Amino acid sequence: MNTRIVSSVALAAVIALGATGCSLIAHQGTLTPYAPSDGIDANAGAVEVRNLLLVVSEENGVLNTVFTAVNSSDSVQQLSMTIVSSDSQQTVHTFEIEPGTTKFGDPSSDLDLAIVQDPAARAGALASVYLQSGNSTEVQRDVPILDGTLAEYANYVLTAAQLKAALPATDDLTGEEVPETDVEATTTTPAAE
């Protein structure tokens, strides 16, 4: 009789373990941290970068750097971001991150835009971005390039007027920065005969 009870309990334990024991050896995906949006997350020293992505305007090849920075410290932190374009050119942007949470990349905000010119950039590609804050080790991430196809990113695609306001004027021949003037452009039309 004891043998029958012991074997019934053992059989029940084997069935219970077989039916529910997968979590003992299987990888649990919910324990892996990930960015729940289209961008990527990275920690650079005292600054946490959240949902970092580049939004391209394919008509003019301009990338707008969009992200949220979280500064948990009590002082302003500097974040250095180096973006490598498809032709291996590096563009370095430095951000002053106030304590708290700051959103970057919104053309309608008062914050300066971090723009990268890359005529070959296309939505769906990845760009190499290097992040560093203070004396921390530089962190490299492959950042997705998106366009305005999705409604939530349409406002981040820079128009020609926004781009002109964000970039300094340059001389077409020398590439040198041209100081702004208050003189309006005039157009001369040939006289009709």
Short mmCIF file of N, CA and C in Angstrom, two decimals:
data_model
loop_
_atom_site.label_atom_id
_atom_site.label_comp_id
_atom_site.label_asym_id
_atom_site.label_seq_id
_atom_site.Cartn_x
_atom_site.Cartn_y
_atom_site.Cartn_z
N MET A 1 0.81 -1.18 0.00
CA MET A 1 0.00 0.00 0.00
C MET A 1 0.86 1.26 0.00
N ASN A 2 1.97 1.25 0.83
CA ASN A 2 2.87 2.40 0.86
C ASN A 2 3.55 2.60 -0.48
N THR A 3 3.88 1.52 -1.15
CA THR A 3 4.54 1.61 -2.44
C THR A 3 3.62 2.28 -3.45
N ARG A 4 2.34 1.95 -3.39
CA ARG A 4 1.37 2.52 -4.31
C ARG A 4 1.24 4.03 -4.07
N ILE A 5 1.23 4.49 -2.84
CA ILE A 5 1.10 5.92 -2.52
C ILE A 5 2.37 6.66 -2.94
N VAL A 6 3.53 6.08 -2.65
CA VAL A 6 4.80 6.71 -3.01
C VAL A 6 4.91 6.82 -4.52
N SER A 7 4.56 5.75 -5.25
CA SER A 7 4.66 5.82 -6.71
C SER A 7 3.64 6.80 -7.29
N SER A 8 2.45 6.95 -6.69
CA SER A 8 1.47 7.92 -7.16
C SER A 8 1.97 9.35 -6.97
N VAL A 9 2.57 9.61 -5.81
CA VAL A 9 3.13 10.94 -5.53
C VAL A 9 4.30 11.23 -6.47
N ALA A 10 5.16 10.25 -6.70
CA ALA A 10 6.30 10.43 -7.61
C ALA A 10 5.82 10.68 -9.02
N LEU A 11 4.81 9.95 -9.48
CA LEU A 11 4.26 10.14 -10.82
C LEU A 11 3.64 11.54 -10.95
N ALA A 12 2.92 11.98 -9.92
CA ALA A 12 2.33 13.32 -9.94
C ALA A 12 3.41 14.39 -10.00
N ALA A 13 4.51 14.20 -9.27
CA ALA A 13 5.62 15.17 -9.28
C ALA A 13 6.28 15.22 -10.65
N VAL A 14 6.47 14.06 -11.29
CA VAL A 14 7.08 14.02 -12.62
C VAL A 14 6.18 14.71 -13.64
N ILE A 15 4.88 14.47 -13.57
CA ILE A 15 3.94 15.11 -14.50
C ILE A 15 3.93 16.62 -14.28
N ALA A 16 3.88 17.06 -13.02
CA ALA A 16 3.88 18.49 -12.72
C ALA A 16 5.16 19.16 -13.20
N LEU A 17 6.30 18.53 -12.97
CA LEU A 17 7.57 19.10 -13.42
C LEU A 17 7.64 19.13 -14.94
N GLY A 18 7.17 18.07 -15.58
CA GLY A 18 7.19 18.03 -17.05
C GLY A 18 6.28 19.06 -17.67
N ALA A 19 5.15 19.34 -17.03
CA ALA A 19 4.19 20.29 -17.58
C ALA A 19 4.56 21.74 -17.29
N THR A 20 5.29 21.99 -16.21
CA THR A 20 5.56 23.38 -15.82
C THR A 20 7.03 23.71 -15.66
N GLY A 21 7.91 22.77 -15.89
CA GLY A 21 9.32 22.97 -15.61
C GLY A 21 10.12 23.61 -16.72
N CYS A 22 9.48 24.03 -17.81
CA CYS A 22 10.22 24.64 -18.92
C CYS A 22 11.00 25.87 -18.48
N SER A 23 10.44 26.61 -17.54
CA SER A 23 11.09 27.84 -17.13
C SER A 23 12.38 27.60 -16.35
N LEU A 24 12.63 26.36 -15.96
CA LEU A 24 13.87 26.07 -15.25
C LEU A 24 15.07 26.10 -16.18
N ILE A 25 14.86 25.74 -17.46
CA ILE A 25 15.99 25.66 -18.38
C ILE A 25 15.85 26.58 -19.59
N ALA A 26 14.65 27.07 -19.88
CA ALA A 26 14.44 27.91 -21.05
C ALA A 26 14.77 29.37 -20.74
N HIS A 27 15.27 30.09 -21.76
CA HIS A 27 15.56 31.52 -21.62
C HIS A 27 14.25 32.29 -21.48
N GLN A 28 14.19 33.20 -20.53
CA GLN A 28 12.99 34.01 -20.33
C GLN A 28 13.21 35.38 -20.97
N GLY A 29 12.54 35.61 -22.09
CA GLY A 29 12.71 36.85 -22.84
C GLY A 29 12.30 38.09 -22.08
N THR A 30 11.40 37.95 -21.13
CA THR A 30 10.95 39.12 -20.38
C THR A 30 12.00 39.66 -19.42
N LEU A 31 13.07 38.89 -19.19
CA LEU A 31 14.14 39.35 -18.31
C LEU A 31 15.21 40.14 -19.05
N THR A 32 15.15 40.16 -20.39
CA THR A 32 16.13 40.87 -21.20
C THR A 32 15.68 42.32 -21.39
N PRO A 33 16.48 43.31 -20.95
CA PRO A 33 16.08 44.71 -21.15
C PRO A 33 16.12 45.07 -22.64
N TYR A 34 15.18 45.90 -23.07
CA TYR A 34 15.13 46.33 -24.46
C TYR A 34 14.46 47.70 -24.53
N ALA A 35 14.64 48.35 -25.67
CA ALA A 35 13.98 49.64 -25.90
C ALA A 35 12.59 49.35 -26.47
N PRO A 36 11.53 49.73 -25.80
CA PRO A 36 10.19 49.37 -26.24
C PRO A 36 9.67 50.22 -27.40
N SER A 37 10.51 51.00 -28.03
CA SER A 37 10.09 51.83 -29.15
C SER A 37 11.01 51.56 -30.33
N ASP A 38 11.01 52.45 -31.31
CA ASP A 38 11.82 52.24 -32.51
C ASP A 38 13.28 52.61 -32.32
N GLY A 39 13.58 53.45 -31.36
CA GLY A 39 14.96 53.88 -31.13
C GLY A 39 15.70 52.92 -30.21
N ILE A 40 16.91 53.31 -29.84
CA ILE A 40 17.73 52.49 -28.95
C ILE A 40 18.00 53.26 -27.65
N ASP A 41 18.39 52.53 -26.63
CA ASP A 41 18.75 53.12 -25.34
C ASP A 41 20.24 52.92 -25.10
N ALA A 42 20.85 53.86 -24.40
CA ALA A 42 22.27 53.73 -24.03
C ALA A 42 22.51 54.56 -22.78
N ASN A 43 23.44 54.12 -21.98
CA ASN A 43 23.86 54.87 -20.80
C ASN A 43 25.28 55.35 -21.02
N ALA A 44 25.47 56.66 -20.92
CA ALA A 44 26.80 57.25 -21.10
C ALA A 44 27.12 58.04 -19.84
N GLY A 45 27.81 57.41 -18.93
CA GLY A 45 28.14 58.08 -17.67
C GLY A 45 26.90 58.43 -16.90
N ALA A 46 26.77 59.70 -16.50
CA ALA A 46 25.64 60.14 -15.69
C ALA A 46 24.39 60.43 -16.53
N VAL A 47 24.50 60.29 -17.85
CA VAL A 47 23.38 60.59 -18.74
C VAL A 47 22.83 59.30 -19.33
N GLU A 48 21.52 59.13 -19.22
CA GLU A 48 20.84 58.00 -19.85
C GLU A 48 20.17 58.53 -21.12
N VAL A 49 20.47 57.90 -22.25
CA VAL A 49 19.89 58.29 -23.53
C VAL A 49 18.79 57.29 -23.85
N ARG A 50 17.59 57.80 -24.12
CA ARG A 50 16.44 56.94 -24.37
C ARG A 50 15.85 57.22 -25.74
N ASN A 51 15.47 56.15 -26.43
CA ASN A 51 14.80 56.20 -27.73
C ASN A 51 15.56 57.07 -28.74
N LEU A 52 16.85 56.83 -28.85
CA LEU A 52 17.69 57.56 -29.81
C LEU A 52 17.43 57.02 -31.21
N LEU A 53 17.09 57.92 -32.12
CA LEU A 53 16.91 57.55 -33.52
C LEU A 53 17.23 58.75 -34.39
N LEU A 54 17.44 58.48 -35.66
CA LEU A 54 17.72 59.53 -36.64
C LEU A 54 16.56 59.55 -37.62
N VAL A 55 15.99 60.73 -37.86
CA VAL A 55 14.87 60.86 -38.79
C VAL A 55 15.37 61.57 -40.03
N VAL A 56 15.24 60.91 -41.17
CA VAL A 56 15.80 61.42 -42.42
C VAL A 56 14.72 62.11 -43.26
N SER A 57 15.13 63.19 -43.90
CA SER A 57 14.33 63.80 -44.95
C SER A 57 15.00 63.37 -46.24
N GLU A 58 14.39 62.41 -46.94
CA GLU A 58 15.05 61.85 -48.11
C GLU A 58 15.14 62.83 -49.27
N GLU A 59 14.34 63.92 -49.23
CA GLU A 59 14.42 64.90 -50.31
C GLU A 59 15.70 65.73 -50.23
N ASN A 60 16.24 65.92 -49.00
CA ASN A 60 17.47 66.71 -48.90
C ASN A 60 18.59 66.00 -48.14
N GLY A 61 18.39 64.72 -47.77
CA GLY A 61 19.45 63.94 -47.14
C GLY A 61 19.90 64.46 -45.79
N VAL A 62 18.98 65.01 -45.03
CA VAL A 62 19.31 65.56 -43.72
C VAL A 62 18.75 64.64 -42.63
N LEU A 63 19.61 64.32 -41.66
CA LEU A 63 19.20 63.49 -40.53
C LEU A 63 18.99 64.39 -39.31
N ASN A 64 17.86 64.24 -38.66
CA ASN A 64 17.56 64.96 -37.43
C ASN A 64 17.74 63.97 -36.28
N THR A 65 18.56 64.32 -35.30
CA THR A 65 18.84 63.46 -34.16
C THR A 65 17.75 63.66 -33.11
N VAL A 66 17.00 62.59 -32.82
CA VAL A 66 15.87 62.66 -31.90
C VAL A 66 16.13 61.71 -30.73
N PHE A 67 16.03 62.22 -29.50
CA PHE A 67 16.20 61.37 -28.32
C PHE A 67 15.73 62.10 -27.08
N THR A 68 15.62 61.35 -26.00
CA THR A 68 15.34 61.91 -24.69
C THR A 68 16.54 61.63 -23.81
N ALA A 69 17.01 62.64 -23.10
CA ALA A 69 18.15 62.48 -22.19
C ALA A 69 17.65 62.60 -20.76
N VAL A 70 18.13 61.70 -19.91
CA VAL A 70 17.78 61.71 -18.50
C VAL A 70 19.06 61.94 -17.70
N ASN A 71 19.08 63.04 -16.96
CA ASN A 71 20.22 63.38 -16.11
C ASN A 71 19.75 63.27 -14.66
N SER A 72 20.20 62.21 -13.99
CA SER A 72 19.79 61.97 -12.60
C SER A 72 20.61 62.75 -11.59
N SER A 73 21.66 63.41 -12.04
CA SER A 73 22.51 64.15 -11.10
C SER A 73 21.91 65.53 -10.80
N ASP A 74 22.58 66.26 -9.92
CA ASP A 74 22.11 67.60 -9.55
C ASP A 74 22.76 68.70 -10.37
N SER A 75 23.65 68.33 -11.29
CA SER A 75 24.37 69.34 -12.07
C SER A 75 24.21 69.08 -13.57
N VAL A 76 24.48 70.11 -14.35
CA VAL A 76 24.42 70.00 -15.80
C VAL A 76 25.51 69.05 -16.27
N GLN A 77 25.17 68.16 -17.19
CA GLN A 77 26.13 67.20 -17.74
C GLN A 77 26.29 67.49 -19.24
N GLN A 78 27.48 67.24 -19.75
CA GLN A 78 27.71 67.36 -21.20
C GLN A 78 27.67 65.97 -21.81
N LEU A 79 26.94 65.86 -22.91
CA LEU A 79 26.87 64.62 -23.67
C LEU A 79 27.47 64.88 -25.04
N SER A 80 28.48 64.11 -25.39
CA SER A 80 29.10 64.21 -26.71
C SER A 80 28.58 63.06 -27.56
N MET A 81 28.09 63.40 -28.75
CA MET A 81 27.53 62.39 -29.65
C MET A 81 28.22 62.52 -31.01
N THR A 82 28.90 61.46 -31.44
CA THR A 82 29.55 61.43 -32.74
C THR A 82 28.75 60.52 -33.65
N ILE A 83 28.26 61.08 -34.76
CA ILE A 83 27.44 60.32 -35.70
C ILE A 83 28.26 60.11 -36.96
N VAL A 84 28.38 58.86 -37.37
CA VAL A 84 29.16 58.50 -38.56
C VAL A 84 28.18 58.32 -39.72
N SER A 85 28.35 59.13 -40.77
CA SER A 85 27.46 59.06 -41.93
C SER A 85 27.85 57.89 -42.83
N SER A 86 27.04 57.65 -43.85
CA SER A 86 27.27 56.50 -44.74
C SER A 86 28.59 56.61 -45.50
N ASP A 87 29.13 57.82 -45.66
CA ASP A 87 30.43 57.98 -46.34
C ASP A 87 31.58 58.11 -45.33
N SER A 88 31.35 57.67 -44.10
CA SER A 88 32.34 57.63 -43.01
C SER A 88 32.73 59.01 -42.48
N GLN A 89 32.00 60.05 -42.83
CA GLN A 89 32.24 61.37 -42.26
C GLN A 89 31.68 61.40 -40.84
N GLN A 90 32.39 62.04 -39.93
CA GLN A 90 31.95 62.11 -38.54
C GLN A 90 31.45 63.51 -38.21
N THR A 91 30.28 63.57 -37.61
CA THR A 91 29.71 64.83 -37.14
C THR A 91 29.59 64.73 -35.63
N VAL A 92 30.19 65.68 -34.91
CA VAL A 92 30.17 65.66 -33.45
C VAL A 92 29.22 66.75 -32.95
N HIS A 93 28.32 66.36 -32.06
CA HIS A 93 27.40 67.29 -31.41
C HIS A 93 27.61 67.20 -29.91
N THR A 94 27.59 68.33 -29.23
CA THR A 94 27.69 68.35 -27.78
C THR A 94 26.41 68.95 -27.22
N PHE A 95 25.82 68.26 -26.27
CA PHE A 95 24.57 68.68 -25.67
C PHE A 95 24.79 69.01 -24.20
N GLU A 96 24.16 70.07 -23.74
CA GLU A 96 24.13 70.41 -22.32
C GLU A 96 22.86 69.78 -21.76
N ILE A 97 23.02 68.81 -20.87
CA ILE A 97 21.87 68.09 -20.33
C ILE A 97 21.58 68.60 -18.92
N GLU A 98 20.48 69.31 -18.78
CA GLU A 98 20.05 69.83 -17.48
C GLU A 98 19.59 68.66 -16.60
N PRO A 99 19.61 68.83 -15.28
CA PRO A 99 19.07 67.77 -14.41
C PRO A 99 17.60 67.51 -14.76
N GLY A 100 17.23 66.24 -14.78
CA GLY A 100 15.87 65.86 -15.14
C GLY A 100 15.84 65.25 -16.53
N THR A 101 14.71 65.40 -17.19
CA THR A 101 14.49 64.81 -18.51
C THR A 101 14.39 65.92 -19.56
N THR A 102 15.13 65.77 -20.66
CA THR A 102 15.11 66.75 -21.74
C THR A 102 14.93 66.02 -23.06
N LYS A 103 14.00 66.51 -23.90
CA LYS A 103 13.77 65.92 -25.22
C LYS A 103 14.48 66.77 -26.27
N PHE A 104 15.16 66.09 -27.19
CA PHE A 104 15.89 66.77 -28.26
C PHE A 104 15.35 66.34 -29.62
N GLY A 105 15.46 67.23 -30.60
CA GLY A 105 15.11 66.91 -31.98
C GLY A 105 13.79 67.45 -32.45
N ASP A 106 13.03 68.10 -31.59
CA ASP A 106 11.75 68.65 -32.00
C ASP A 106 11.98 70.01 -32.65
N PRO A 107 11.67 70.14 -33.96
CA PRO A 107 11.91 71.41 -34.65
C PRO A 107 11.12 72.58 -34.07
N SER A 108 10.03 72.31 -33.36
CA SER A 108 9.23 73.41 -32.81
C SER A 108 9.70 73.85 -31.42
N SER A 109 10.72 73.18 -30.86
CA SER A 109 11.20 73.57 -29.53
C SER A 109 12.28 74.64 -29.64
N ASP A 110 12.68 75.18 -28.51
CA ASP A 110 13.72 76.22 -28.48
C ASP A 110 15.13 75.64 -28.49
N LEU A 111 15.25 74.33 -28.34
CA LEU A 111 16.58 73.71 -28.30
C LEU A 111 17.17 73.61 -29.70
N ASP A 112 18.49 73.74 -29.80
CA ASP A 112 19.16 73.60 -31.09
C ASP A 112 19.00 72.18 -31.60
N LEU A 113 18.89 72.06 -32.92
CA LEU A 113 18.78 70.74 -33.55
C LEU A 113 20.16 70.18 -33.83
N ALA A 114 20.31 68.88 -33.69
CA ALA A 114 21.55 68.19 -34.04
C ALA A 114 21.33 67.55 -35.40
N ILE A 115 21.93 68.16 -36.42
CA ILE A 115 21.67 67.77 -37.81
C ILE A 115 22.91 67.15 -38.42
N VAL A 116 22.68 66.10 -39.21
CA VAL A 116 23.76 65.46 -39.97
C VAL A 116 23.33 65.45 -41.43
N GLN A 117 24.20 65.93 -42.30
CA GLN A 117 23.90 65.88 -43.73
C GLN A 117 24.50 64.61 -44.30
N ASP A 118 23.63 63.76 -44.87
CA ASP A 118 24.04 62.48 -45.43
C ASP A 118 23.11 62.15 -46.60
N PRO A 119 23.46 62.61 -47.82
CA PRO A 119 22.58 62.39 -48.97
C PRO A 119 22.27 60.92 -49.25
N ALA A 120 23.13 60.00 -48.82
CA ALA A 120 22.92 58.58 -49.09
C ALA A 120 22.08 57.89 -48.01
N ALA A 121 21.72 58.59 -46.95
CA ALA A 121 20.96 57.98 -45.85
C ALA A 121 19.55 57.62 -46.31
N ARG A 122 19.13 56.43 -45.95
CA ARG A 122 17.79 55.96 -46.30
C ARG A 122 17.13 55.35 -45.07
N ALA A 123 15.81 55.48 -45.01
CA ALA A 123 15.06 54.88 -43.92
C ALA A 123 15.27 53.37 -43.93
N GLY A 124 15.44 52.81 -42.75
CA GLY A 124 15.67 51.38 -42.62
C GLY A 124 17.12 51.02 -42.40
N ALA A 125 18.01 51.96 -42.66
CA ALA A 125 19.45 51.70 -42.46
C ALA A 125 19.81 51.97 -41.00
N LEU A 126 21.05 51.66 -40.66
CA LEU A 126 21.58 51.93 -39.33
C LEU A 126 22.77 52.86 -39.44
N ALA A 127 22.93 53.74 -38.48
CA ALA A 127 24.09 54.63 -38.43
C ALA A 127 24.84 54.38 -37.14
N SER A 128 26.16 54.41 -37.21
CA SER A 128 27.00 54.24 -36.02
C SER A 128 27.03 55.55 -35.25
N VAL A 129 26.73 55.46 -33.95
CA VAL A 129 26.74 56.64 -33.09
C VAL A 129 27.56 56.31 -31.85
N TYR A 130 28.44 57.24 -31.48
CA TYR A 130 29.28 57.10 -30.30
C TYR A 130 28.86 58.14 -29.27
N LEU A 131 28.62 57.70 -28.04
CA LEU A 131 28.14 58.57 -26.97
C LEU A 131 29.15 58.60 -25.83
N GLN A 132 29.34 59.79 -25.25
CA GLN A 132 30.23 59.91 -24.10
C GLN A 132 29.77 61.08 -23.24
N SER A 133 29.77 60.88 -21.94
CA SER A 133 29.43 61.93 -20.99
C SER A 133 30.52 62.00 -19.94
N GLY A 134 31.09 63.20 -19.76
CA GLY A 134 32.15 63.37 -18.77
C GLY A 134 33.35 62.50 -19.09
N ASN A 135 33.87 61.80 -18.08
CA ASN A 135 35.03 60.93 -18.26
C ASN A 135 34.63 59.48 -18.50
N SER A 136 33.37 59.23 -18.81
CA SER A 136 32.91 57.86 -19.00
C SER A 136 33.51 57.25 -20.26
N THR A 137 33.46 55.95 -20.34
CA THR A 137 33.91 55.23 -21.52
C THR A 137 32.94 55.50 -22.66
N GLU A 138 33.48 55.70 -23.85
CA GLU A 138 32.64 55.94 -25.03
C GLU A 138 31.82 54.69 -25.34
N VAL A 139 30.53 54.88 -25.64
CA VAL A 139 29.62 53.78 -25.93
C VAL A 139 29.22 53.88 -27.39
N GLN A 140 29.29 52.76 -28.13
CA GLN A 140 28.89 52.74 -29.54
C GLN A 140 27.56 52.02 -29.68
N ARG A 141 26.66 52.58 -30.49
CA ARG A 141 25.37 51.95 -30.78
C ARG A 141 25.07 52.11 -32.26
N ASP A 142 24.40 51.11 -32.83
CA ASP A 142 23.88 51.22 -34.19
C ASP A 142 22.46 51.76 -34.06
N VAL A 143 22.25 52.95 -34.59
CA VAL A 143 21.00 53.68 -34.40
C VAL A 143 20.16 53.59 -35.67
N PRO A 144 18.86 53.28 -35.54
CA PRO A 144 18.00 53.18 -36.73
C PRO A 144 17.73 54.55 -37.35
N ILE A 145 17.64 54.53 -38.68
CA ILE A 145 17.26 55.72 -39.44
C ILE A 145 15.82 55.51 -39.90
N LEU A 146 14.95 56.44 -39.54
CA LEU A 146 13.54 56.36 -39.90
C LEU A 146 13.18 57.58 -40.74
N ASP A 147 12.00 57.53 -41.35
CA ASP A 147 11.51 58.70 -42.08
C ASP A 147 10.15 59.09 -41.52
N GLY A 148 9.43 59.93 -42.21
CA GLY A 148 8.15 60.42 -41.72
C GLY A 148 6.97 59.55 -42.10
N THR A 149 7.21 58.31 -42.54
CA THR A 149 6.11 57.42 -42.91
C THR A 149 5.17 57.20 -41.74
N LEU A 150 5.72 56.96 -40.56
CA LEU A 150 4.89 56.80 -39.37
C LEU A 150 4.51 58.18 -38.84
N ALA A 151 3.25 58.35 -38.50
CA ALA A 151 2.75 59.67 -38.08
C ALA A 151 3.51 60.24 -36.89
N GLU A 152 3.94 59.37 -35.96
CA GLU A 152 4.62 59.88 -34.76
C GLU A 152 5.99 60.49 -35.07
N TYR A 153 6.54 60.23 -36.26
CA TYR A 153 7.85 60.80 -36.61
C TYR A 153 7.76 61.86 -37.71
N ALA A 154 6.58 62.09 -38.25
CA ALA A 154 6.42 63.06 -39.34
C ALA A 154 6.85 64.47 -38.93
N ASN A 155 6.61 64.86 -37.69
CA ASN A 155 6.98 66.20 -37.23
C ASN A 155 8.48 66.38 -37.09
N TYR A 156 9.24 65.29 -37.07
CA TYR A 156 10.70 65.37 -36.90
C TYR A 156 11.44 65.43 -38.24
N VAL A 157 10.72 65.24 -39.36
CA VAL A 157 11.34 65.39 -40.68
C VAL A 157 11.49 66.88 -40.93
N LEU A 158 12.72 67.31 -41.18
CA LEU A 158 12.98 68.75 -41.33
C LEU A 158 12.59 69.23 -42.71
N THR A 159 11.86 70.34 -42.75
CA THR A 159 11.52 70.98 -44.01
C THR A 159 12.70 71.86 -44.44
N ALA A 160 12.66 72.34 -45.67
CA ALA A 160 13.73 73.21 -46.16
C ALA A 160 13.85 74.47 -45.31
N ALA A 161 12.72 75.04 -44.88
CA ALA A 161 12.75 76.26 -44.06
C ALA A 161 13.36 75.98 -42.69
N GLN A 162 13.01 74.86 -42.08
CA GLN A 162 13.59 74.52 -40.77
C GLN A 162 15.08 74.26 -40.89
N LEU A 163 15.47 73.62 -41.98
CA LEU A 163 16.89 73.34 -42.21
C LEU A 163 17.66 74.64 -42.40
N LYS A 164 17.10 75.56 -43.17
CA LYS A 164 17.78 76.84 -43.42
C LYS A 164 17.96 77.61 -42.11
N ALA A 165 16.96 77.54 -41.25
CA ALA A 165 17.05 78.23 -39.96
C ALA A 165 18.06 77.56 -39.02
N ALA A 166 18.24 76.26 -39.16
CA ALA A 166 19.12 75.52 -38.24
C ALA A 166 20.58 75.53 -38.66
N LEU A 167 20.84 75.63 -39.97
CA LEU A 167 22.22 75.58 -40.46
C LEU A 167 22.72 76.96 -40.81
N PRO A 168 24.01 77.23 -40.58
CA PRO A 168 24.57 78.51 -41.01
C PRO A 168 24.67 78.54 -42.53
N ALA A 169 24.52 79.73 -43.10
CA ALA A 169 24.66 79.88 -44.54
C ALA A 169 26.12 79.68 -44.93
N THR A 170 26.36 79.02 -46.08
CA THR A 170 27.73 78.80 -46.54
C THR A 170 27.87 79.28 -47.97
N ASP A 171 29.08 79.67 -48.32
CA ASP A 171 29.42 80.07 -49.67
C ASP A 171 29.49 78.81 -50.53
N ASP A 172 28.80 78.82 -51.69
CA ASP A 172 28.78 77.64 -52.55
C ASP A 172 30.15 77.26 -53.09
N LEU A 173 31.03 78.23 -53.27
CA LEU A 173 32.34 77.94 -53.85
C LEU A 173 33.35 77.49 -52.80
N THR A 174 33.38 78.15 -51.66
CA THR A 174 34.41 77.84 -50.66
C THR A 174 33.91 76.95 -49.54
N GLY A 175 32.60 76.89 -49.32
CA GLY A 175 32.06 76.13 -48.21
C GLY A 175 32.20 76.85 -46.89
N GLU A 176 32.74 78.08 -46.92
CA GLU A 176 32.93 78.86 -45.70
C GLU A 176 31.60 79.45 -45.24
N GLU A 177 31.48 79.62 -43.93
CA GLU A 177 30.28 80.21 -43.36
C GLU A 177 30.17 81.67 -43.78
N VAL A 178 28.98 82.08 -44.18
CA VAL A 178 28.73 83.45 -44.61
C VAL A 178 27.95 84.16 -43.51
N PRO A 179 28.41 85.34 -43.07
CA PRO A 179 27.66 86.05 -42.02
C PRO A 179 26.30 86.47 -42.54
N GLU A 180 25.31 86.45 -41.63
CA GLU A 180 23.96 86.85 -42.02
C GLU A 180 23.91 88.35 -42.25
N THR A 181 23.10 88.75 -43.23
CA THR A 181 22.91 90.17 -43.51
C THR A 181 21.41 90.46 -43.49
N ASP A 182 21.09 91.74 -43.37
CA ASP A 182 19.69 92.13 -43.36
C ASP A 182 19.20 92.51 -44.76
N VAL A 183 20.03 92.30 -45.78
CA VAL A 183 19.67 92.66 -47.14
C VAL A 183 18.79 91.57 -47.72
N GLU A 184 17.65 91.98 -48.28
CA GLU A 184 16.76 90.99 -48.88
C GLU A 184 17.24 90.66 -50.29
N ALA A 185 17.01 89.42 -50.68
CA ALA A 185 17.39 89.00 -52.03
C ALA A 185 16.44 89.64 -53.03
N THR A 186 16.98 90.06 -54.16
CA THR A 186 16.14 90.64 -55.20
C THR A 186 16.32 89.83 -56.47
N THR A 187 15.28 89.79 -57.26
CA THR A 187 15.32 89.06 -58.53
C THR A 187 15.15 90.06 -59.65
N THR A 188 16.00 89.96 -60.65
CA THR A 188 15.91 90.85 -61.80
C THR A 188 15.30 90.07 -62.95
N THR A 189 14.26 90.64 -63.55
CA THR A 189 13.61 90.00 -64.69
C THR A 189 14.01 90.76 -65.94
N PRO A 190 14.42 90.03 -67.00
CA PRO A 190 14.79 90.74 -68.23
C PRO A 190 13.59 91.52 -68.78
N ALA A 191 13.86 92.70 -69.32
CA ALA A 191 12.79 93.54 -69.86
C ALA A 191 12.20 92.88 -71.10
N ALA A 192 10.90 93.00 -71.24
CA ALA A 192 10.22 92.43 -72.41
C ALA A 192 10.50 93.32 -73.61
N GLU A 193 10.66 92.71 -74.78
CA GLU A 193 10.98 93.51 -75.97
C GLU A 193 9.76 93.87 -76.73
#
